[in-house]
């Protein structure tokens, strides 16, 4: 069996109010972990936090300080009042990568993934870590990661190139 080259270290942050009700993240973290691992990422972990600005900010800052190459947030990107993931992510980012966020929406639209299309998700860089918000449905995760992974590998390569 051929080995996949190491693409970088990743962390998944699942944002869900189901935690408040004692439920898990509906397997979103496990699905993202599986897809990233298949693409050659080493997944340092998956954390689930409620849809609360302080909890989301703490999770993102911890991941960035921990030095992972990629943080994928899942959920909280929509238009309801509790969907604050993009707002908090914007506060954490040093630079946005709007083209990648648009690519996630475009691919979602082409695949008919409604929550991906109405997502307010952001993608950008915080320190030397790429942060990407992905909508929370399983279909949005699958489609979003198919689009995100090759772009993330490219960005991570540029961020780690000592000559740039």
CSV table of N, CA, C and O in Angstrom, one decimal, residues 67-139:
chain,number,residue,atom,x,y,z
A,67,UNK,N,0.8,25.4,17.3
A,67,UNK,CA,1.6,25.3,16.1
A,67,UNK,C,1.1,24.3,15.1
A,67,UNK,O,1.9,23.9,14.2
A,68,UNK,N,-0.2,24.0,15.1
A,68,UNK,CA,-0.7,23.2,14.0
A,68,UNK,C,-0.6,24.0,12.7
A,68,UNK,O,-0.6,25.2,12.7
A,69,UNK,N,-0.6,23.2,11.6
A,69,UNK,CA,-0.6,23.9,10.2
A,69,UNK,C,-2.0,24.3,9.8
A,69,UNK,O,-2.1,25.3,9.0
A,70,UNK,N,-3.0,23.5,10.2
A,70,UNK,CA,-4.3,23.7,9.7
A,70,UNK,C,-5.3,23.5,10.8
A,70,UNK,O,-5.3,22.5,11.5
A,71,UNK,N,-6.3,24.5,11.0
A,71,UNK,CA,-7.4,24.3,11.9
A,71,UNK,C,-8.6,24.3,11.0
A,71,UNK,O,-8.8,25.3,10.2
A,72,UNK,N,-9.4,23.3,11.1
A,72,UNK,CA,-10.7,23.2,10.4
A,72,UNK,C,-11.8,23.3,11.4
A,72,UNK,O,-11.9,22.5,12.3
A,73,UNK,N,-12.6,24.4,11.3
A,73,UNK,CA,-13.8,24.5,12.2
A,73,UNK,C,-15.0,23.9,11.4
A,73,UNK,O,-15.1,24.1,10.2
A,74,UNK,N,-15.9,23.3,12.1
A,74,UNK,CA,-17.0,22.7,11.5
A,74,UNK,C,-18.3,23.2,12.2
A,74,UNK,O,-18.4,23.0,13.5
A,75,UNK,N,-19.2,23.9,11.5
A,75,UNK,CA,-20.4,24.4,12.1
A,75,UNK,C,-20.4,25.8,12.5
A,75,UNK,O,-19.3,26.4,12.5
A,76,UNK,N,-21.5,26.4,12.7
A,76,UNK,CA,-21.6,27.7,13.2
A,76,UNK,C,-21.4,28.8,12.1
A,76,UNK,O,-21.1,29.9,12.5
A,77,UNK,N,-21.5,28.4,10.9
A,77,UNK,CA,-21.2,29.4,9.8
A,77,UNK,C,-22.4,30.0,9.1
A,77,UNK,O,-22.3,30.8,8.2
A,78,UNK,N,-23.6,29.6,9.6
A,78,UNK,CA,-24.8,30.1,8.9
A,78,UNK,C,-25.3,31.4,9.3
A,78,UNK,O,-24.5,32.3,9.7
A,79,UNK,N,-26.6,31.6,9.3
A,79,UNK,CA,-27.1,33.0,9.5
A,79,UNK,C,-28.0,33.1,10.7
A,79,UNK,O,-28.5,34.2,11.0
A,80,UNK,N,-28.0,32.1,11.5
A,80,UNK,CA,-28.8,32.2,12.8
A,80,UNK,C,-28.0,33.0,13.8
A,80,UNK,O,-26.8,33.2,13.7
A,81,UNK,N,-28.7,33.6,14.8
A,81,UNK,CA,-28.0,34.5,15.7
A,81,UNK,C,-26.9,33.7,16.5
A,81,UNK,O,-25.9,34.3,16.9
A,82,UNK,N,-27.0,32.4,16.7
A,82,UNK,CA,-26.0,31.6,17.4
A,82,UNK,C,-24.8,31.3,16.5
A,82,UNK,O,-23.8,30.7,17.0
A,83,UNK,N,-24.9,31.5,15.2
A,83,UNK,CA,-23.8,31.2,14.3
A,83,UNK,C,-22.7,32.3,14.3
A,83,UNK,O,-22.8,33.2,13.5
A,84,UNK,N,-21.8,32.1,15.2
A,84,UNK,CA,-20.7,33.2,15.4
A,84,UNK,C,-19.3,32.8,15.0
A,84,UNK,O,-18.4,33.5,15.1
A,85,UNK,N,-19.2,31.6,14.4
A,85,UNK,CA,-17.9,31.1,14.1
A,85,UNK,C,-17.1,32.0,13.2
A,85,UNK,O,-15.9,32.4,13.4
A,86,UNK,N,-17.7,32.5,12.1
A,86,UNK,CA,-16.9,33.4,11.2
A,86,UNK,C,-16.6,34.7,11.9
A,86,UNK,O,-15.5,35.3,11.7
A,87,UNK,N,-17.4,35.2,12.7
A,87,UNK,CA,-17.2,36.5,13.4
A,87,UNK,C,-15.9,36.3,14.3
A,87,UNK,O,-15.1,37.2,14.3
A,88,UNK,N,-15.9,35.2,15.1
A,88,UNK,CA,-14.8,35.0,16.0
A,88,UNK,C,-13.5,34.7,15.2
A,88,UNK,O,-12.4,35.2,15.5
A,89,UNK,N,-13.7,33.9,14.1
A,89,UNK,CA,-12.5,33.6,13.3
A,89,UNK,C,-11.9,34.8,12.7
A,89,UNK,O,-10.6,35.0,12.7
A,90,UNK,N,-12.7,35.8,12.3
A,90,UNK,CA,-12.2,37.1,11.8
A,90,UNK,C,-11.4,37.8,12.8
A,90,UNK,O,-10.4,38.5,12.4
A,91,UNK,N,-11.7,37.7,14.0
A,91,UNK,CA,-10.9,38.4,15.1
A,91,UNK,C,-9.5,37.7,15.3
A,91,UNK,O,-8.6,38.3,15.7
A,92,UNK,N,-9.4,36.4,15.0
A,92,UNK,CA,-8.2,35.6,15.2
A,92,UNK,C,-7.3,35.7,14.0
A,92,UNK,O,-6.0,35.6,14.2
A,93,UNK,N,-7.8,35.9,12.8
A,93,UNK,CA,-7.0,35.9,11.6
A,93,UNK,C,-6.1,37.1,11.5
A,93,UNK,O,-6.5,38.2,11.8
A,94,UNK,N,-4.9,36.9,11.0
A,94,UNK,CA,-4.0,38.0,10.6
A,94,UNK,C,-4.3,38.5,9.2
A,94,UNK,O,-4.2,39.7,8.9
A,95,UNK,N,-4.6,37.5,8.3
A,95,UNK,CA,-4.9,37.7,6.9
A,95,UNK,C,-6.0,36.8,6.4
A,95,UNK,O,-5.9,35.6,6.7
A,96,UNK,N,-6.9,37.3,5.7
A,96,UNK,CA,-7.9,36.5,5.1
A,96,UNK,C,-7.5,36.0,3.8
A,96,UNK,O,-6.7,36.6,3.1
A,97,UNK,N,-8.0,34.8,3.4
A,97,UNK,CA,-7.8,34.2,2.1
A,97,UNK,C,-9.2,34.1,1.4
A,97,UNK,O,-9.8,33.0,1.4
A,98,UNK,N,-9.8,35.2,1.0
A,98,UNK,CA,-11.2,35.2,0.5
A,98,UNK,C,-11.4,34.3,-0.7
A,98,UNK,O,-12.5,33.7,-0.8
A,99,UNK,N,-10.4,34.1,-1.5
A,99,UNK,CA,-10.6,33.2,-2.7
A,99,UNK,C,-10.9,31.8,-2.3
A,99,UNK,O,-11.7,31.1,-2.9
A,100,UNK,N,-10.2,31.3,-1.2
A,100,UNK,CA,-10.5,29.9,-0.8
A,100,UNK,C,-11.9,29.8,-0.1
A,100,UNK,O,-12.6,28.8,-0.4
A,101,UNK,N,-12.3,30.8,0.6
A,101,UNK,CA,-13.6,30.8,1.2
A,101,UNK,C,-14.7,30.8,0.1
A,101,UNK,O,-15.7,30.0,0.2
A,102,UNK,N,-14.4,31.6,-0.9
A,102,UNK,CA,-15.4,31.6,-2.1
A,102,UNK,C,-15.4,30.2,-2.8
A,102,UNK,O,-16.4,29.8,-3.2
A,103,UNK,N,-14.2,29.6,-2.9
A,103,UNK,CA,-14.1,28.3,-3.6
A,103,UNK,C,-14.9,27.3,-2.8
A,103,UNK,O,-15.6,26.4,-3.5
A,104,UNK,N,-14.9,27.3,-1.5
A,104,UNK,CA,-15.7,26.4,-0.7
A,104,UNK,C,-17.2,26.6,-1.0
A,104,UNK,O,-18.0,25.7,-1.1
A,105,UNK,N,-17.6,27.9,-1.1
A,105,UNK,CA,-19.0,28.2,-1.4
A,105,UNK,C,-19.4,27.8,-2.8
A,105,UNK,O,-20.5,27.2,-3.0
A,106,UNK,N,-18.5,28.1,-3.8
A,106,UNK,CA,-18.8,27.7,-5.2
A,106,UNK,C,-18.9,26.2,-5.3
A,106,UNK,O,-19.8,25.7,-6.0
A,107,UNK,N,-18.0,25.5,-4.8
A,107,UNK,CA,-18.1,24.0,-4.9
A,107,UNK,C,-19.3,23.5,-4.2
A,107,UNK,O,-20.0,22.6,-4.7
A,108,UNK,N,-19.7,24.1,-3.1
A,108,UNK,CA,-20.9,23.7,-2.4
A,108,UNK,C,-22.2,24.0,-3.3
A,108,UNK,O,-23.1,23.2,-3.4
A,109,UNK,N,-22.1,25.1,-3.9
A,109,UNK,CA,-23.3,25.5,-4.8
A,109,UNK,C,-23.4,24.5,-5.9
A,109,UNK,O,-24.5,24.0,-6.3
A,110,UNK,N,-22.2,24.2,-6.5
A,110,UNK,CA,-22.2,23.2,-7.7
A,110,UNK,C,-22.7,21.9,-7.2
A,110,UNK,O,-23.4,21.1,-8.0
A,111,UNK,N,-22.5,21.5,-6.0
A,111,UNK,CA,-22.9,20.2,-5.5
A,111,UNK,C,-24.3,20.2,-4.9
A,111,UNK,O,-24.8,19.2,-4.4
A,112,UNK,N,-24.9,21.4,-4.8
A,112,UNK,CA,-26.3,21.5,-4.3
A,112,UNK,C,-26.3,21.5,-2.8
A,112,UNK,O,-27.3,21.1,-2.2
A,113,UNK,N,-25.2,21.8,-2.1
A,113,UNK,CA,-25.1,21.8,-0.6
A,113,UNK,C,-25.6,23.2,-0.1
A,113,UNK,O,-24.8,24.1,-0.1
A,114,UNK,N,-26.8,23.2,0.3
A,114,UNK,CA,-27.4,24.5,0.7
A,114,UNK,C,-26.7,25.2,1.8
A,114,UNK,O,-26.4,26.4,1.7
A,115,UNK,N,-26.3,24.5,2.9
A,115,UNK,CA,-25.7,25.1,4.0
A,115,UNK,C,-24.3,25.6,3.6
A,115,UNK,O,-23.8,26.6,4.2
A,116,UNK,N,-23.6,25.0,2.6
A,116,UNK,CA,-22.3,25.5,2.2
A,116,UNK,C,-22.5,26.8,1.4
A,116,UNK,O,-21.7,27.7,1.5
A,117,UNK,N,-23.6,26.9,0.6
A,117,UNK,CA,-23.8,28.1,-0.2
A,117,UNK,C,-24.1,29.3,0.7
A,117,UNK,O,-23.7,30.4,0.4
A,118,UNK,N,-24.9,29.1,1.8
A,118,UNK,CA,-25.3,30.3,2.6
A,118,UNK,C,-24.2,30.5,3.8
A,118,UNK,O,-24.4,31.3,4.6
A,119,UNK,N,-23.2,29.7,3.7
A,119,UNK,CA,-22.1,29.8,4.8
A,119,UNK,C,-21.5,31.2,4.7
A,119,UNK,O,-21.2,31.8,3.6
A,120,UNK,N,-21.2,31.8,5.9
A,120,UNK,CA,-20.4,33.0,6.0
A,120,UNK,C,-19.0,32.7,6.4
A,120,UNK,O,-18.2,33.5,6.8
A,121,UNK,N,-18.6,31.4,6.2
A,121,UNK,CA,-17.3,30.9,6.6
A,121,UNK,C,-16.1,31.7,6.0
A,121,UNK,O,-16.2,32.2,4.9
A,122,UNK,N,-15.1,31.8,6.8
A,122,UNK,CA,-13.9,32.5,6.4
A,122,UNK,C,-12.7,31.5,6.3
A,122,UNK,O,-12.8,30.4,6.9
A,123,UNK,N,-11.7,31.8,5.6
A,123,UNK,CA,-10.5,31.1,5.5
A,123,UNK,C,-9.4,32.1,5.6
A,123,UNK,O,-9.5,33.2,5.0
A,124,UNK,N,-8.3,31.8,6.4
A,124,UNK,CA,-7.2,32.8,6.5
A,124,UNK,C,-6.1,32.2,7.2
A,124,UNK,O,-6.0,31.0,7.5
A,125,UNK,N,-5.1,33.1,7.6
A,125,UNK,CA,-3.9,32.8,8.3
A,125,UNK,C,-3.9,33.5,9.6
A,125,UNK,O,-4.1,34.7,9.7
A,126,UNK,N,-3.5,32.7,10.6
A,126,UNK,CA,-3.2,33.3,11.9
A,126,UNK,C,-1.8,32.8,12.3
A,126,UNK,O,-1.6,31.6,12.5
A,127,UNK,N,-0.9,33.7,12.4
A,127,UNK,CA,0.5,33.3,12.6
A,127,UNK,C,0.9,32.5,11.4
A,127,UNK,O,0.9,33.0,10.3
A,128,UNK,N,1.3,31.3,11.6
A,128,UNK,CA,1.7,30.4,10.5
A,128,UNK,C,0.7,29.2,10.4
A,128,UNK,O,1.0,28.2,9.8
A,129,UNK,N,-0.5,29.5,10.9
A,129,UNK,CA,-1.6,28.4,10.9
A,129,UNK,C,-2.7,28.9,9.9
A,129,UNK,O,-3.2,30.0,10.0
A,130,UNK,N,-3.1,28.0,9.1
A,130,UNK,CA,-4.3,28.2,8.2
A,130,UNK,C,-5.5,27.8,9.0
A,130,UNK,O,-5.6,26.7,9.6
A,131,UNK,N,-6.5,28.7,9.0
A,131,UNK,CA,-7.8,28.4,9.7
A,131,UNK,C,-8.9,28.4,8.6
A,131,UNK,O,-9.0,29.4,7.8
A,132,UNK,N,-9.7,27.4,8.6
A,132,UNK,CA,-10.8,27.3,7.6
A,132,UNK,C,-12.1,27.0,8.3
A,132,UNK,O,-12.2,26.0,9.0
A,133,UNK,N,-13.2,27.7,8.0
A,133,UNK,CA,-14.5,27.4,8.5
A,133,UNK,C,-15.3,26.6,7.5
A,133,UNK,O,-15.4,27.1,6.3
A,134,UNK,N,-15.8,25.5,7.9
A,134,UNK,CA,-16.6,24.6,7.0
A,134,UNK,C,-18.0,24.5,7.6
A,134,UNK,O,-18.1,24.3,8.8
A,135,UNK,N,-19.0,24.5,6.7
A,135,UNK,CA,-20.4,24.3,7.2
A,135,UNK,C,-20.5,22.9,7.8
A,135,UNK,O,-19.7,22.0,7.5
A,136,UNK,N,-21.5,22.7,8.7
A,136,UNK,CA,-21.6,21.5,9.5
A,136,UNK,C,-22.2,20.3,9.0
A,136,UNK,O,-22.1,19.2,9.6
A,137,UNK,N,-22.9,20.3,7.9
A,137,UNK,CA,-23.6,19.0,7.4
A,137,UNK,C,-22.5,18.1,6.9
A,137,UNK,O,-21.5,18.5,6.4
A,138,UNK,N,-22.8,16.8,6.9
A,138,UNK,CA,-21.9,15.8,6.4
A,138,UNK,C,-21.6,16.0,4.9
A,138,UNK,O,-20.5,15.9,4.5
A,139,UNK,N,-22.6,16.4,4.1
A,139,UNK,CA,-22.4,16.7,2.7
A,139,UNK,C,-21.5,17.9,2.6
A,139,UNK,O,-20.6,17.9,1.7
